[in-house]
GROMACS .gro file of C-alpha atoms in nm:
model
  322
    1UNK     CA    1   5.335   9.511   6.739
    2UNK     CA    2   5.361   9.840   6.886
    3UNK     CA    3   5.061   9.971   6.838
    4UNK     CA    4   4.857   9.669   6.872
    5UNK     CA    5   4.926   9.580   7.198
    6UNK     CA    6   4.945   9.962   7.299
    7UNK     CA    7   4.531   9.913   7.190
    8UNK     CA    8   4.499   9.548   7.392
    9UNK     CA    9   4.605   9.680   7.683
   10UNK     CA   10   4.414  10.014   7.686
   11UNK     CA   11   4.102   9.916   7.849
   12UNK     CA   12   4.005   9.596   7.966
   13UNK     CA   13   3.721   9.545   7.735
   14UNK     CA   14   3.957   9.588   7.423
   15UNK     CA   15   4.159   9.267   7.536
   16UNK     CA   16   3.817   9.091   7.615
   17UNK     CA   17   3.730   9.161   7.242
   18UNK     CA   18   4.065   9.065   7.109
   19UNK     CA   19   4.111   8.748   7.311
   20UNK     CA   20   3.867   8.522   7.052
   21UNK     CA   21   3.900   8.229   7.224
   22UNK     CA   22   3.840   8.313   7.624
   23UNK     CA   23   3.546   8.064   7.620
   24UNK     CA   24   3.803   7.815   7.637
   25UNK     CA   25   3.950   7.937   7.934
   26UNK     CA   26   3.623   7.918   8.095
   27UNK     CA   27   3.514   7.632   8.065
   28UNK     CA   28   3.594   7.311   7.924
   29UNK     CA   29   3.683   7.311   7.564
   30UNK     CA   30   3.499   7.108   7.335
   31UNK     CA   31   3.611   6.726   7.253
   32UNK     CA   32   3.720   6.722   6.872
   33UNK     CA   33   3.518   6.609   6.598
   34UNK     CA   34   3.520   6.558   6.265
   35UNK     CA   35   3.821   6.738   6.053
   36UNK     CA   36   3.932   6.914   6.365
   37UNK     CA   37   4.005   6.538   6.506
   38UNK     CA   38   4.329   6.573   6.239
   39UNK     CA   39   4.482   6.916   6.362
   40UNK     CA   40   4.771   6.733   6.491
   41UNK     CA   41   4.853   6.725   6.146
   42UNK     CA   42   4.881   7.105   6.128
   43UNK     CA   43   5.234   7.017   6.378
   44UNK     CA   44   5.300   6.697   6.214
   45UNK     CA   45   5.383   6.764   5.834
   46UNK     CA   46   5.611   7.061   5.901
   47UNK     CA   47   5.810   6.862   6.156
   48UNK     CA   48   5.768   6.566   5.899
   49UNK     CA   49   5.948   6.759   5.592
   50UNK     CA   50   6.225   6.914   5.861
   51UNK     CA   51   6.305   6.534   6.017
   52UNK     CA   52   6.327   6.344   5.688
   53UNK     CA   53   6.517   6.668   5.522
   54UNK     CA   54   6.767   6.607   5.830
   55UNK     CA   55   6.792   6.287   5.861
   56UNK     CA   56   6.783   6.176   5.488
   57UNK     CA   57   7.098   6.403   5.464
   58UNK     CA   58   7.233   6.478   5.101
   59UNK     CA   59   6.996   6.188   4.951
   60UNK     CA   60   6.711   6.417   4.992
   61UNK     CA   61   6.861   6.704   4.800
   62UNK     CA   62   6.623   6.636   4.496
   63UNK     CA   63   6.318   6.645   4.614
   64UNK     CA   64   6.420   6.791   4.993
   65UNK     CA   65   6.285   7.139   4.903
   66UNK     CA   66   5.984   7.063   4.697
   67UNK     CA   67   5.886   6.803   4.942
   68UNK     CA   68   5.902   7.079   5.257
   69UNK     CA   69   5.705   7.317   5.026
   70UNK     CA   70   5.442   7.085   4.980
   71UNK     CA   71   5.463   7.003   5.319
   72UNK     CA   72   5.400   7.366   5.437
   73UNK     CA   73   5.110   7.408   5.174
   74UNK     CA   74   4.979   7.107   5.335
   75UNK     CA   75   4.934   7.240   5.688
   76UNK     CA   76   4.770   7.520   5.501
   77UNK     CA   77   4.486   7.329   5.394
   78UNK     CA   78   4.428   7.141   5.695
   79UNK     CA   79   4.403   7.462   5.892
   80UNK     CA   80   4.184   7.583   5.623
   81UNK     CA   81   3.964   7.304   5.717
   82UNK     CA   82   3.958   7.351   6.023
   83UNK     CA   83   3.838   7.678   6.034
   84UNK     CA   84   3.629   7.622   5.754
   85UNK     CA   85   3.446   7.335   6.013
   86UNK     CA   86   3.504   7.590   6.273
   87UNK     CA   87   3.241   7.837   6.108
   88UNK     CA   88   2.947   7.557   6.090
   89UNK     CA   89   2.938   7.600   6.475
   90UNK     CA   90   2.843   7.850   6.718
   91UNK     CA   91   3.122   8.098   6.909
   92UNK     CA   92   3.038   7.943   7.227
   93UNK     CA   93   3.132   7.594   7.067
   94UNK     CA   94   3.378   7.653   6.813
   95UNK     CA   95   3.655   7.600   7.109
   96UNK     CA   96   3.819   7.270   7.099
   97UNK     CA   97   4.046   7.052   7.300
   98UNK     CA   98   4.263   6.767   7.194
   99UNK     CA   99   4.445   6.550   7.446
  100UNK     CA  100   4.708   6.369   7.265
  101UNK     CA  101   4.891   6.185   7.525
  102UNK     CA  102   4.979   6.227   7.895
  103UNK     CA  103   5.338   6.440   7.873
  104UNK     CA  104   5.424   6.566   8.280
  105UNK     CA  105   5.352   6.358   8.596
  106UNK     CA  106   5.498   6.448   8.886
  107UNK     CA  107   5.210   6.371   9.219
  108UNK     CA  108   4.955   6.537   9.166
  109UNK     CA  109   5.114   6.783   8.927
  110UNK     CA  110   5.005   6.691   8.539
  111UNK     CA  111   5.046   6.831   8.206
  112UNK     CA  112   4.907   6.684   7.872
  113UNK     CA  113   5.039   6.724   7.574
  114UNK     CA  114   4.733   6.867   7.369
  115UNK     CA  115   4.584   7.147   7.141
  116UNK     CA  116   4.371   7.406   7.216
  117UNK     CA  117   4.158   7.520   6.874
  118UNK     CA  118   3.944   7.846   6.873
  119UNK     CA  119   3.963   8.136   6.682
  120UNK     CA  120   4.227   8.328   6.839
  121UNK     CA  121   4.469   8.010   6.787
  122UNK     CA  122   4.325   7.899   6.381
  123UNK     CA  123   4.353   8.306   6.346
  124UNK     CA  124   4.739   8.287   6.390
  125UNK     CA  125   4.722   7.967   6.218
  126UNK     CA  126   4.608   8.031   5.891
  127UNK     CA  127   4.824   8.364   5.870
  128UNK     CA  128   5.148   8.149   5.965
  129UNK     CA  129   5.104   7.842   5.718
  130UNK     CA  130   4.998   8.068   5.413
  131UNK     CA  131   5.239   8.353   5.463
  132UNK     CA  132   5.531   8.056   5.542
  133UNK     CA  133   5.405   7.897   5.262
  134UNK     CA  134   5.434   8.148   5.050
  135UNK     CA  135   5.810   8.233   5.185
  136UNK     CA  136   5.868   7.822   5.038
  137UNK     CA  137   5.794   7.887   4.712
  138UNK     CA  138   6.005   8.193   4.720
  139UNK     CA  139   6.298   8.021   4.824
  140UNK     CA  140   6.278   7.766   4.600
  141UNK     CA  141   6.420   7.984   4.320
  142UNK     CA  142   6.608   8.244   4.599
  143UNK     CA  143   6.814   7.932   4.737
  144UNK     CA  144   6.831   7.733   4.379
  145UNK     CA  145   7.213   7.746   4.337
  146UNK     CA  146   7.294   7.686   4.702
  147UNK     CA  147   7.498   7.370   4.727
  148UNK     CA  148   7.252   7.358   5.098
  149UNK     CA  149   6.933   7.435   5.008
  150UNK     CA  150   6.813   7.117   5.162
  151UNK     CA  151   6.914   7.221   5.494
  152UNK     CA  152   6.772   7.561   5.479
  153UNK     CA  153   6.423   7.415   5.342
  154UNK     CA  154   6.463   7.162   5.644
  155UNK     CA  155   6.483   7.507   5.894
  156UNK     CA  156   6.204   7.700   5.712
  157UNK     CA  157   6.003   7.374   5.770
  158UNK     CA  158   6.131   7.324   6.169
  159UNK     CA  159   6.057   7.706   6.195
  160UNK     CA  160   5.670   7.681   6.058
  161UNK     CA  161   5.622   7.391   6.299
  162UNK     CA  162   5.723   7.537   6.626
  163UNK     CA  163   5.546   7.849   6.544
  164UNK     CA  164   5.230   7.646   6.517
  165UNK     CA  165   5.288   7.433   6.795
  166UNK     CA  166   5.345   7.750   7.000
  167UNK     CA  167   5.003   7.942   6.892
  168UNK     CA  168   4.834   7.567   6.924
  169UNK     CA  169   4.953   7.452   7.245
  170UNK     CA  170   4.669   7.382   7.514
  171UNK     CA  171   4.940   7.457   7.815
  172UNK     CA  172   5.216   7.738   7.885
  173UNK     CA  173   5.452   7.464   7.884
  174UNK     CA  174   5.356   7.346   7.597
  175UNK     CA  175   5.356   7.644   7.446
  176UNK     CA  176   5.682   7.744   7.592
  177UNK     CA  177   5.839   7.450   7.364
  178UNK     CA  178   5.715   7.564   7.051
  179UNK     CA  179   5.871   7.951   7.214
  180UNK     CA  180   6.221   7.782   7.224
  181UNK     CA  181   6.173   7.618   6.885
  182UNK     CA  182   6.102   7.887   6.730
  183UNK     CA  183   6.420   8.057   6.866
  184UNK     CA  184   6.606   7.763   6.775
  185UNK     CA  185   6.477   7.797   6.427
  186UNK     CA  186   6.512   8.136   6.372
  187UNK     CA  187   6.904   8.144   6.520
  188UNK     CA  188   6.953   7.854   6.250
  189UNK     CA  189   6.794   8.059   5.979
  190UNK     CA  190   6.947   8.415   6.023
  191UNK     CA  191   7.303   8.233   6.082
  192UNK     CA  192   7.252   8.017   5.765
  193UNK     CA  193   7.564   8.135   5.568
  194UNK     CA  194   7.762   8.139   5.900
  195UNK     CA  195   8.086   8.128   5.641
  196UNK     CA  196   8.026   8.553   5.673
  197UNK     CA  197   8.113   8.674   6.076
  198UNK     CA  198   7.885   8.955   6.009
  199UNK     CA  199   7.561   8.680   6.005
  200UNK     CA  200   7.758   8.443   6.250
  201UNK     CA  201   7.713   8.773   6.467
  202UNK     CA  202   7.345   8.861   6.375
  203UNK     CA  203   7.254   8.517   6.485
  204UNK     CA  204   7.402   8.535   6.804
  205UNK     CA  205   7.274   8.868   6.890
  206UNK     CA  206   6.925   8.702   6.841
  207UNK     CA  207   6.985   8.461   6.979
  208UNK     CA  208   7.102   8.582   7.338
  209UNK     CA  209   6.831   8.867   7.280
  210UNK     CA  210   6.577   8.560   7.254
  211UNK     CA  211   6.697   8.464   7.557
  212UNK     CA  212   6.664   8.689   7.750
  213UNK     CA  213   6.263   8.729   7.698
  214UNK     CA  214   6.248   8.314   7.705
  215UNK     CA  215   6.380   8.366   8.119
  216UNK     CA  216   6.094   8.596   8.154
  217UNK     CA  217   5.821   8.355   7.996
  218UNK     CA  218   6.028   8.086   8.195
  219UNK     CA  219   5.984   8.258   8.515
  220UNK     CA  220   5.616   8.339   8.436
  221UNK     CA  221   5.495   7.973   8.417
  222UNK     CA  222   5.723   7.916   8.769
  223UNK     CA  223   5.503   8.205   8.911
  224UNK     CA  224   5.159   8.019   8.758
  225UNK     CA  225   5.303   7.665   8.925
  226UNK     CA  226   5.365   7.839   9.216
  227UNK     CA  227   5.055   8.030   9.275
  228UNK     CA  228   4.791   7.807   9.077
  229UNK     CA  229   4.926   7.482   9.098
  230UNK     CA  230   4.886   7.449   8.716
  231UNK     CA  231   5.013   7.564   8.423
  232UNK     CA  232   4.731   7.482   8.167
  233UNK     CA  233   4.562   7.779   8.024
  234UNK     CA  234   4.163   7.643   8.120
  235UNK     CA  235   4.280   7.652   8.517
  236UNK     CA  236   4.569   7.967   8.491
  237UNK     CA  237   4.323   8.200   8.301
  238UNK     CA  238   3.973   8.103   8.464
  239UNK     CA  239   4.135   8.160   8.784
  240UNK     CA  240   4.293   8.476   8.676
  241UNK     CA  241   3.954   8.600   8.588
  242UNK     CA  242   3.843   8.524   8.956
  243UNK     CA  243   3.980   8.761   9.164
  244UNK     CA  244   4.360   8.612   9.151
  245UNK     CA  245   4.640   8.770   9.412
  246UNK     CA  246   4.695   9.093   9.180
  247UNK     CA  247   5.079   9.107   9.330
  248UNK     CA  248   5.101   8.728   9.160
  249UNK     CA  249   4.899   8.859   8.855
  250UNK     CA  250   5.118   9.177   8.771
  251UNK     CA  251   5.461   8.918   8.857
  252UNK     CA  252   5.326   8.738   8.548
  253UNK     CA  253   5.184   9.001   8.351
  254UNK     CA  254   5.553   9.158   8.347
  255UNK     CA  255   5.721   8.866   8.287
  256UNK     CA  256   5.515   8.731   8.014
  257UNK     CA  257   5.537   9.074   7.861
  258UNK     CA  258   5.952   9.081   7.908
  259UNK     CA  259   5.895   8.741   7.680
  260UNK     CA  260   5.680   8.917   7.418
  261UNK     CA  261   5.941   9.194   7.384
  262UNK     CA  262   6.231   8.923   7.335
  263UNK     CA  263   6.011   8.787   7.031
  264UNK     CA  264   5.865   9.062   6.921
  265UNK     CA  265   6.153   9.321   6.883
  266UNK     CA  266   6.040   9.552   7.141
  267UNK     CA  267   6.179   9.774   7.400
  268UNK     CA  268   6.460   9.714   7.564
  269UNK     CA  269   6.489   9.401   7.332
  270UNK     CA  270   6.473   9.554   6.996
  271UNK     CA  271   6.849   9.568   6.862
  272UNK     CA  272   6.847   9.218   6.725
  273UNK     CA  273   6.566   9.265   6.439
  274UNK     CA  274   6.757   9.512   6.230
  275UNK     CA  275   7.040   9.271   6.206
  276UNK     CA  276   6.796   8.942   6.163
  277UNK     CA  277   6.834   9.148   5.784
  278UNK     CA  278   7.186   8.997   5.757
  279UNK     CA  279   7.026   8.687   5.655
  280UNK     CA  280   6.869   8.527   5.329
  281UNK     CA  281   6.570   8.740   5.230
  282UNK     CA  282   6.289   8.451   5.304
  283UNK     CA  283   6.467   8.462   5.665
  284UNK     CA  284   6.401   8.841   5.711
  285UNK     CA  285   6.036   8.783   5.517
  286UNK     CA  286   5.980   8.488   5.741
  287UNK     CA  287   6.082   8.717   6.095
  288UNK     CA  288   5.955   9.029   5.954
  289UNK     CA  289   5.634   9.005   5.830
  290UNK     CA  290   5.360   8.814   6.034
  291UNK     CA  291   5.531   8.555   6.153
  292UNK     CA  292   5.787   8.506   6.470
  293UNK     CA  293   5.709   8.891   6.552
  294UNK     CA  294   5.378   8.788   6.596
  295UNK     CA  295   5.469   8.519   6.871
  296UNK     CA  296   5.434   8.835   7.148
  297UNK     CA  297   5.087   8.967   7.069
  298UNK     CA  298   4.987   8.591   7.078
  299UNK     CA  299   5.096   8.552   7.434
  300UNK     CA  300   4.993   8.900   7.528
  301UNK     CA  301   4.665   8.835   7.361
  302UNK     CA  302   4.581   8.444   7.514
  303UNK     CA  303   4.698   8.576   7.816
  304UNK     CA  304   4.425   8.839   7.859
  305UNK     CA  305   4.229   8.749   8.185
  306UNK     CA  306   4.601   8.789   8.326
  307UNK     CA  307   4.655   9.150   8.232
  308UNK     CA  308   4.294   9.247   8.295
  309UNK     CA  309   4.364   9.159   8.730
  310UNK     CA  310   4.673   9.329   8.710
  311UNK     CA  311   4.675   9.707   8.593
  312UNK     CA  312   4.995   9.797   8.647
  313UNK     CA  313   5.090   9.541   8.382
  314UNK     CA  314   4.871   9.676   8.123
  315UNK     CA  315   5.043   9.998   8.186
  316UNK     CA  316   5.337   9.894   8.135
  317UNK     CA  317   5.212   9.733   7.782
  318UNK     CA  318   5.162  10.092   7.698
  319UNK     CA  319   5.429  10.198   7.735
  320UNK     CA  320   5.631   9.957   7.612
  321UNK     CA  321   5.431   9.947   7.299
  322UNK     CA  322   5.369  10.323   7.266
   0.00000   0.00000   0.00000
């Protein structure tokens, strides 16, 4: 991640370039049509295979891990679909937005429950449901003997749907569910054989190291309430863009940045990675390569407009990442 965002937040015009799917953000994403009408289902099947894996208990031990393999290749396609509908349009339109229901109502506060589809978000799509997918099959024959596999298959599948809710999310708090999911997920995973206190321990140094970055991204979206009234990304990042309070705009900036370190393994909240080792193989393949380390260059990256009105953020993105 490192160097990445070290080259996002060199220059403004880098994290303009990066940030695929800014048209979004402003201005009003397109109504879904056509295949992208079903990218619920990108959420839905994961979350399917880890609720019936769960819930069906030992009964599902059978087919449990085939079924949350197939499940995973499933989301695959769709998002393959997506984007392959995606590239029949042009940039300015390929940015969609699907309400699903009304979630938060509080006066004249309100917060749907939706998707936001462009490239930056089918981008970190298709990389997570091929490269998890891929992880499945592995452990099929890595977790064959293990009298739990079921349970672990039902985690791999819990983990592969928060990740996409978080990248697909239309709102910070939305996306701030599919953060603590993933956390949840990954905790579960690296503490799998919790019979050992050496993972026991990994997993609870993640864990609190998780944490601690998930109160910066909470604190973040308090700051956005506070100051925009909103914590969808069309109103937070068009207003950003629009000569925003820079004091407000660097508060954010830092704190979504202290979340991206907490998920990403960086500075000053790196320990916990080498340890996330301690558990199966798929775990450390599943944290390690592409996947939940990639959670902080999507915030840094959606968040652009944000670190482009406040400087002294991007600076300390540099250094951070340097």
């Amino acid at each position: 991640m490192g160097t990445l965002v070290q080259t996002l937040a060199s220059s403004p015009s880098t994290l303009s370039t990066y940030a695929a799917g800014r048209s979004a953000h402003e201005g009003e994403a397109h109504a879904a049509t056509g295949v992208t009408t079903y990218a619920w289902l990108l959420v839905a099947l994961p979350l399917l295979g880890a609720a019936v894996l769960l819930v069906g208990g030992r009964r599902t031990d059978k087919f449990g891990p085939v079924l949350a393999t197939c499940l995973s290749w499933g989301a695959f396609v769709v998002g393959a679909l997506v984007f392959l509908a995606m590239l029949g349009r042009g940039p300015e339109d390929r940015a969609v937005g699907i309400d699903m229901f009304d979630w938060v109502a509080a006066g004249a506060f309100k917060v749907s429950a939706g998707l936001l589809v462009d490239q930056l978000s089918m981008t970190f799509v298709l990389l997570i449901t091929f490269v998890g997918s891929l992880i499945h099959v592995y452990s099929l024959g890595y977790m064959e003997h293990d009298p739990d596999k079921r349970r672990f298959f039902a985690y791999l599948n819990l983990f592969v749907a928060a990740m996409l809710l978080l990248v697909l999310a239309n709102s910070y708090l939305l996306l701030y569910v599919g953060w603590e999911g993933v956390g949840l997920a990954s905790y579960l995973l690296i503490g799998f054989w919790n019979w050992n206190p050496a993972y026991a321990t990994a997993a609870n140094k993640a864990f609190v190291a998780n944490r601690v970055g998930d109160f910066g991204l909470s604190i973040a979206i308090m700051v956005m309430f506070f100051h925009f009234g909103a914590v969808d990304f069309q109103t937070v990042l068009g207003a950003a863009g629009n000569n925003a309070n820079q004091g407000f705009m660097t508060a954010i900036g830092l704190m979504l940045l202290l979340g991206a370190c907490g998920k990403s393994a960086q500075f000053p909240l790196q320990s916990w990675l080498g340890d996330a080792m301690a558990g199966p193989t798929p775990v450390s393949a599943l944290i390690h390569a592409a996947t939940m380390v990639t959670a902080g260059v999507y915030l840094v990256v959606r968040s652009a407009p944000i670190f482009e009105a406040a400087p002294t953020a991007q600076l300390v993105v540099v250094i951070v990442g340097a």
